[in-house]
């Protein structure tokens, strides 16, 4: 007499499954009669991407175009010249570029849309300088900061996509990039204002960033720690 391993009910001889819970019964004495059936997974039909890129682009274009046109119309009707509406239209324009650029191509090439977004941001900053009363800050301040940030971001993306950086090395690179950007930002701002390259607050950011980066590199050498982190973060 045998019993079900799941519910404990008595089983008759030569039964293939439990009559109560349906658990499969495998008897070592009768292997031929209780051969495990191989289940072949059903083939899933290739489903098309449910996200409609063209619909997204059209919706974003309409949603952002309406307030831009309204602001220009109101400013033109109640004002002698277009002033504040140009800032509004330019802000909505750069928002359109940032929201739409990742979906302009069949493949989401990160490097390409980062460059597109950077060009849009530089155009927006240049327009602000041109419209505002204060001139001369774009090339010595906004341009180098934006380009330096873009170079850091592109470098990280390329190294990650080529799998040069993996796991905790990615975290170490991110901490290092944040520290370097703060140092560059601090130095450029001081040079623009005082014409002297000096660092103060950025060192308070750089030192802990380097420390965290070194910790990540050390932990990467301990394989069991990396596996444990992957388990907890479901990576």
Tab-separated table of C-alpha atoms in Angstrom:
chain	number	residue	atom	x	y	z
A	1	UNK	CA	0.000	0.000	0.000
A	2	UNK	CA	1.295	3.436	-0.927
A	3	UNK	CA	0.303	6.913	0.108
A	4	UNK	CA	0.205	10.284	-1.660
A	5	UNK	CA	3.262	12.363	-0.866
A	6	UNK	CA	1.158	15.534	-0.925
A	7	UNK	CA	-2.082	14.807	0.955
A	8	UNK	CA	-1.390	11.381	2.496
A	9	UNK	CA	-4.420	9.602	1.085
A	10	UNK	CA	-4.165	5.839	0.448
A	11	UNK	CA	-3.484	4.940	-3.168
A	12	UNK	CA	-4.507	1.873	-5.079
A	13	UNK	CA	-1.922	-0.028	-7.055
A	14	UNK	CA	-1.043	1.126	-10.546
A	15	UNK	CA	-2.690	4.571	-10.251
A	16	UNK	CA	-0.915	7.400	-12.072
A	17	UNK	CA	-2.208	10.292	-9.963
A	18	UNK	CA	-3.782	10.910	-6.590
A	19	UNK	CA	-7.602	10.819	-6.814
A	20	UNK	CA	-7.875	13.544	-4.174
A	21	UNK	CA	-5.280	16.189	-5.016
A	22	UNK	CA	-4.130	15.069	-8.462
A	23	UNK	CA	-0.446	14.770	-7.526
A	24	UNK	CA	1.417	12.517	-9.959
A	25	UNK	CA	2.352	9.118	-8.555
A	26	UNK	CA	5.706	7.629	-9.561
A	27	UNK	CA	6.328	4.081	-8.403
A	28	UNK	CA	9.916	2.775	-8.539
A	29	UNK	CA	8.490	-0.772	-8.820
A	30	UNK	CA	6.641	0.084	-12.015
A	31	UNK	CA	8.735	2.651	-13.873
A	32	UNK	CA	7.238	1.793	-17.232
A	33	UNK	CA	3.696	2.395	-16.084
A	34	UNK	CA	4.550	5.710	-14.484
A	35	UNK	CA	6.830	7.327	-16.975
A	36	UNK	CA	6.857	11.039	-16.648
A	37	UNK	CA	5.297	12.698	-19.620
A	38	UNK	CA	7.376	15.411	-21.123
A	39	UNK	CA	5.470	18.559	-21.460
A	40	UNK	CA	6.299	20.722	-24.416
A	41	UNK	CA	5.720	24.391	-23.769
A	42	UNK	CA	3.289	26.000	-26.099
A	43	UNK	CA	4.819	28.309	-28.601
A	44	UNK	CA	3.925	31.858	-27.902
A	45	UNK	CA	2.913	33.930	-30.828
A	46	UNK	CA	5.177	36.839	-31.500
A	47	UNK	CA	3.143	39.741	-30.307
A	48	UNK	CA	3.761	43.124	-31.789
A	49	UNK	CA	4.919	45.852	-29.520
A	50	UNK	CA	1.796	47.244	-27.862
A	51	UNK	CA	3.401	50.686	-27.539
A	52	UNK	CA	2.484	52.772	-30.582
A	53	UNK	CA	5.373	55.159	-31.205
A	54	UNK	CA	3.549	57.142	-33.889
A	55	UNK	CA	0.544	57.671	-31.622
A	56	UNK	CA	2.841	58.799	-28.786
A	57	UNK	CA	4.578	61.340	-31.045
A	58	UNK	CA	1.234	62.723	-32.266
A	59	UNK	CA	-0.215	63.014	-28.753
A	60	UNK	CA	2.881	64.713	-27.345
A	61	UNK	CA	2.998	67.090	-30.314
A	62	UNK	CA	-0.644	68.141	-29.879
A	63	UNK	CA	-0.463	68.412	-26.083
A	64	UNK	CA	2.641	70.640	-26.192
A	65	UNK	CA	1.685	72.622	-29.299
A	66	UNK	CA	-1.625	73.872	-27.853
A	67	UNK	CA	-0.194	75.785	-24.848
A	68	UNK	CA	2.701	77.056	-26.972
A	69	UNK	CA	0.342	78.528	-29.576
A	70	UNK	CA	-1.985	79.896	-26.886
A	71	UNK	CA	0.845	81.673	-25.078
A	72	UNK	CA	2.143	83.205	-28.312
A	73	UNK	CA	-1.373	84.308	-29.291
A	74	UNK	CA	-2.121	85.858	-25.898
A	75	UNK	CA	1.249	87.604	-25.789
A	76	UNK	CA	0.789	88.907	-29.339
A	77	UNK	CA	-2.749	90.169	-28.750
A	78	UNK	CA	-2.246	91.835	-25.364
A	79	UNK	CA	1.369	92.889	-25.808
A	80	UNK	CA	3.203	95.009	-28.309
A	81	UNK	CA	5.885	92.387	-28.955
A	82	UNK	CA	6.470	88.738	-28.166
A	83	UNK	CA	8.334	88.511	-24.871
A	84	UNK	CA	7.453	85.926	-22.231
A	85	UNK	CA	5.690	83.642	-24.725
A	86	UNK	CA	9.011	82.871	-26.436
A	87	UNK	CA	10.346	81.382	-23.195
A	88	UNK	CA	7.193	79.287	-22.851
A	89	UNK	CA	7.300	78.096	-26.448
A	90	UNK	CA	11.012	77.280	-26.224
A	91	UNK	CA	10.501	75.326	-22.977
A	92	UNK	CA	7.696	73.296	-24.538
A	93	UNK	CA	9.834	72.783	-27.628
A	94	UNK	CA	12.727	71.267	-25.703
A	95	UNK	CA	10.239	69.138	-23.736
A	96	UNK	CA	8.942	67.839	-27.094
A	97	UNK	CA	12.465	66.917	-28.199
A	98	UNK	CA	13.220	65.095	-24.948
A	99	UNK	CA	9.934	63.158	-24.997
A	100	UNK	CA	9.943	62.285	-28.699
A	101	UNK	CA	13.609	61.756	-29.628
A	102	UNK	CA	13.878	58.232	-28.111
A	103	UNK	CA	11.056	57.067	-30.421
A	104	UNK	CA	12.140	58.606	-33.720
A	105	UNK	CA	14.046	55.484	-34.787
A	106	UNK	CA	13.261	51.800	-35.067
A	107	UNK	CA	15.978	51.013	-32.564
A	108	UNK	CA	16.456	53.035	-29.389
A	109	UNK	CA	20.062	54.085	-29.824
A	110	UNK	CA	20.924	55.812	-26.566
A	111	UNK	CA	23.964	57.642	-27.934
A	112	UNK	CA	21.935	59.206	-30.723
A	113	UNK	CA	19.131	60.607	-28.612
A	114	UNK	CA	21.564	61.851	-25.960
A	115	UNK	CA	23.278	63.915	-28.655
A	116	UNK	CA	19.919	65.167	-29.966
A	117	UNK	CA	18.803	66.178	-26.469
A	118	UNK	CA	22.123	67.949	-25.856
A	119	UNK	CA	21.793	69.970	-29.056
A	120	UNK	CA	18.239	70.932	-28.077
A	121	UNK	CA	19.382	71.981	-24.600
A	122	UNK	CA	22.220	74.086	-26.004
A	123	UNK	CA	19.805	75.759	-28.424
A	124	UNK	CA	17.415	76.509	-25.570
A	125	UNK	CA	20.169	78.005	-23.397
A	126	UNK	CA	21.464	80.097	-26.294
A	127	UNK	CA	17.948	81.396	-26.941
A	128	UNK	CA	17.590	82.381	-23.280
A	129	UNK	CA	20.851	84.304	-23.466
A	130	UNK	CA	19.764	86.011	-26.673
A	131	UNK	CA	16.365	87.033	-25.247
A	132	UNK	CA	17.576	88.085	-21.801
A	133	UNK	CA	19.317	91.302	-20.920
A	134	UNK	CA	22.425	89.542	-19.607
A	135	UNK	CA	24.669	88.359	-22.435
A	136	UNK	CA	27.981	86.584	-22.537
A	137	UNK	CA	27.376	83.623	-20.199
A	138	UNK	CA	26.508	80.975	-22.768
A	139	UNK	CA	29.938	80.203	-24.251
A	140	UNK	CA	32.053	80.500	-21.084
A	141	UNK	CA	29.554	78.850	-18.716
A	142	UNK	CA	26.613	76.938	-20.216
A	143	UNK	CA	28.409	75.450	-23.219
A	144	UNK	CA	31.363	73.786	-21.409
A	145	UNK	CA	29.185	72.485	-18.543
A	146	UNK	CA	26.647	70.942	-20.924
A	147	UNK	CA	29.302	69.408	-23.157
A	148	UNK	CA	31.254	67.975	-20.226
A	149	UNK	CA	28.113	66.374	-18.812
A	150	UNK	CA	27.267	64.942	-22.238
A	151	UNK	CA	30.759	63.474	-22.660
A	152	UNK	CA	30.545	61.798	-19.236
A	153	UNK	CA	27.094	60.392	-19.972
A	154	UNK	CA	28.037	59.125	-23.432
A	155	UNK	CA	31.197	57.502	-22.074
A	156	UNK	CA	29.233	55.637	-19.405
A	157	UNK	CA	26.533	54.520	-21.858
A	158	UNK	CA	29.067	53.256	-24.407
A	159	UNK	CA	31.122	51.369	-21.806
A	160	UNK	CA	27.997	49.777	-20.337
A	161	UNK	CA	26.573	48.768	-23.725
A	162	UNK	CA	29.892	47.240	-24.736
A	163	UNK	CA	29.919	45.422	-21.377
A	164	UNK	CA	33.241	46.928	-20.370
A	165	UNK	CA	31.527	47.976	-17.145
A	166	UNK	CA	29.459	45.379	-15.320
A	167	UNK	CA	27.609	45.011	-12.061
A	168	UNK	CA	29.237	47.033	-9.243
A	169	UNK	CA	31.767	48.543	-11.640
A	170	UNK	CA	28.830	50.494	-13.094
A	171	UNK	CA	28.043	51.905	-9.649
A	172	UNK	CA	31.712	52.810	-9.145
A	173	UNK	CA	31.772	54.615	-12.489
A	174	UNK	CA	28.587	56.533	-11.666
A	175	UNK	CA	29.995	57.732	-8.329
A	176	UNK	CA	33.230	58.787	-10.058
A	177	UNK	CA	31.324	60.614	-12.804
A	178	UNK	CA	29.230	62.549	-10.260
A	179	UNK	CA	32.358	63.617	-8.390
A	180	UNK	CA	34.164	64.719	-11.549
A	181	UNK	CA	31.156	66.670	-12.791
A	182	UNK	CA	30.868	68.559	-9.500
A	183	UNK	CA	34.587	69.412	-9.614
A	184	UNK	CA	34.269	70.682	-13.186
A	185	UNK	CA	31.112	72.651	-12.355
A	186	UNK	CA	32.735	74.248	-9.316
A	187	UNK	CA	35.862	75.207	-11.245
A	188	UNK	CA	34.014	76.628	-14.274
A	189	UNK	CA	31.703	78.773	-12.141
A	190	UNK	CA	34.620	80.242	-10.179
A	191	UNK	CA	36.553	80.871	-13.379
A	192	UNK	CA	33.542	82.606	-14.941
A	193	UNK	CA	32.960	84.863	-11.925
A	194	UNK	CA	36.468	85.455	-10.554
A	195	UNK	CA	38.661	84.341	-13.479
A	196	UNK	CA	40.359	81.973	-11.039
A	197	UNK	CA	40.062	78.191	-11.029
A	198	UNK	CA	39.273	77.245	-7.434
A	199	UNK	CA	37.608	74.299	-5.725
A	200	UNK	CA	35.751	74.256	-2.410
A	201	UNK	CA	32.312	72.623	-2.096
A	202	UNK	CA	33.008	70.137	-4.888
A	203	UNK	CA	35.695	68.455	-2.783
A	204	UNK	CA	33.010	67.627	-0.210
A	205	UNK	CA	31.218	65.720	-2.973
A	206	UNK	CA	34.274	64.224	-4.676
A	207	UNK	CA	35.786	62.595	-1.571
A	208	UNK	CA	32.716	60.501	-0.580
A	209	UNK	CA	32.069	59.672	-4.255
A	210	UNK	CA	35.593	58.269	-4.614
A	211	UNK	CA	35.163	56.390	-1.337
A	212	UNK	CA	31.895	54.797	-2.521
A	213	UNK	CA	33.501	53.954	-5.860
A	214	UNK	CA	36.397	52.175	-4.126
A	215	UNK	CA	33.960	50.273	-1.922
A	216	UNK	CA	32.044	49.123	-5.000
A	217	UNK	CA	35.278	47.971	-6.668
A	218	UNK	CA	36.334	46.027	-3.559
A	219	UNK	CA	32.898	44.403	-3.239
A	220	UNK	CA	32.983	43.416	-6.907
A	221	UNK	CA	35.916	41.135	-6.099
A	222	UNK	CA	33.728	39.215	-3.649
A	223	UNK	CA	31.526	37.157	-5.926
A	224	UNK	CA	29.165	35.997	-3.211
A	225	UNK	CA	28.355	39.591	-2.279
A	226	UNK	CA	27.503	40.422	-5.888
A	227	UNK	CA	25.254	37.360	-6.142
A	228	UNK	CA	23.540	38.292	-2.880
A	229	UNK	CA	22.884	41.828	-4.122
A	230	UNK	CA	21.476	40.468	-7.370
A	231	UNK	CA	19.150	38.230	-5.385
A	232	UNK	CA	17.839	41.027	-3.174
A	233	UNK	CA	17.422	43.546	-6.014
A	234	UNK	CA	16.091	40.912	-8.441
A	235	UNK	CA	18.752	41.756	-11.041
